[in-house]
Amino acid sequence: ATVLQYRDVQKLYGDFVALQGVSMEVKKQQVVCLIGPSGSGKSTLLRCTNALETIDGGEILFDGVRLPKDRTAIRKVRQRMGMVFQNFELFPHKTAIENVIMGPSTVLGLSDEASRDRAEALLKKVGLADKAKNYPANLSGGQQQRVAIARALAMEPEVMLFDEPTSALDPETIGEVLNVMKALADDGMTMIVVTHEMTFARRVADHVVVFERGEIIEQGPPKQIFEAP
Ligand code: ADP
Ligand code: ADP
């Protein structure tokens, strides 16, 4: 089954063509890695995917349905996608567990107890059960990013979008985040990952899409993309 289908997607910023002729798909339980130089349009594509940006041409289908334009419908669609950013974007005045609880409790309307149970289970899953009461400032970058992943998962998304999740991390904490992502992939989560981590892309991706100047220049299984010409 296809979760996300992109057909001839175009995105403009004024006269600047940020995406052009982008066609690709993400099938259920696949990990699709987007690679390519900085400025080639990868994160623009993610922001168009969860409707943080609108596209100027072509179409994006989510579960076979075109992304909506009105705000209420967009909010609903966005709830079905988990987004993880380069800079974590945790709420600094909330503890790790409060960051994770907030979505289920305020957005999904789960009871306090159900929200807390879910958050505890997810913090355990990302290896941070013992850091639940820490504030973000008292966590390493890698730990903050794992909280951010738990927070996104708490909404039980159908697809997870990762925008360079390890680019802002100290080298020694990159591995712990990639391991959590690998475990998620093994659980069957559908994922799009913008990354410069070629080892991750080679080992974990089902499909690799190479961007350059807003266009896809190559796509295929990692074996094909990374094998010497
Ligand atoms: P499936 O298990 O759905 O049949 P496979 O992973 O076996 O998919 O791939 C079958 C073919 O489709 C391969 O040539 C592969 O490169 C290609 N393929 C897999 N995933 C994608 C994708 N997301 N977009 C385009 N082609 C893909
Ligand atoms: P990547 O994720 O591959 O590094 P981006 O998608 O962030 O690339 O950016 C693609 C291009 O679009 C870059 O040249 C960037 O400067 C430009 N761009 C991104 N967002 C905006 C914006 N809001 N306004 C104008 N230009 C933008």
Short mmCIF file of C-alpha atoms and ligand atoms in Angstrom, two decimals, residues 1 4 24-28 30-32 206-209 219-222 224, ligand 1:
data_model
loop_
_atom_site.label_atom_id
_atom_site.label_comp_id
_atom_site.label_asym_id
_atom_site.label_seq_id
_atom_site.Cartn_x
_atom_site.Cartn_y
_atom_site.Cartn_z
CA ALA A 1 0.00 0.00 0.00
CA LEU A 4 2.50 9.04 0.33
CA MET A 24 8.26 9.57 -5.70
CA GLU A 25 6.36 7.37 -3.33
CA VAL A 26 6.53 6.02 0.18
CA LYS A 27 4.99 2.63 0.76
CA LYS A 28 3.66 1.37 4.06
CA GLN A 30 9.12 1.70 4.25
CA VAL A 31 12.02 3.89 5.26
CA VAL A 32 12.68 6.39 2.48
CA ASP A 206 14.30 0.67 1.62
CA HIS A 207 14.45 3.42 -0.95
CA VAL A 208 16.86 6.32 -1.39
CA VAL A 209 16.02 9.53 -3.24
CA GLN A 219 16.28 7.12 -6.81
CA GLY A 220 16.33 3.44 -6.06
CA PRO A 221 17.28 0.82 -3.49
CA PRO A 222 20.38 1.68 -1.43
CA GLN A 224 21.92 0.70 -6.42
P1 ADP B 1 7.57 -4.31 -2.58
O1 ADP B 1 8.02 -5.10 -1.40
O2 ADP B 1 6.50 -3.30 -2.26
O3 ADP B 1 7.30 -5.10 -3.82
P2 ADP B 1 10.33 -3.86 -3.04
O4 ADP B 1 11.07 -3.22 -1.93
O5 ADP B 1 10.44 -5.32 -3.23
O6 ADP B 1 8.80 -3.40 -2.95
O7 ADP B 1 10.74 -3.18 -4.39
C1 ADP B 1 10.25 -3.56 -5.62
C2 ADP B 1 10.79 -2.56 -6.64
O8 ADP B 1 10.20 -1.29 -6.39
C3 ADP B 1 12.30 -2.35 -6.55
O9 ADP B 1 12.81 -2.09 -7.84
C4 ADP B 1 12.43 -1.12 -5.70
O10 ADP B 1 13.59 -0.39 -5.97
C5 ADP B 1 11.21 -0.34 -6.09
N1 ADP B 1 10.76 0.48 -4.97
C6 ADP B 1 10.68 0.14 -3.68
N2 ADP B 1 10.23 1.16 -2.92
C7 ADP B 1 10.02 2.17 -3.77
C8 ADP B 1 9.55 3.49 -3.61
N3 ADP B 1 9.22 4.00 -2.42
N4 ADP B 1 9.45 4.26 -4.70
C9 ADP B 1 9.76 3.75 -5.90
N5 ADP B 1 10.21 2.52 -6.13
C10 ADP B 1 10.34 1.73 -5.08
#
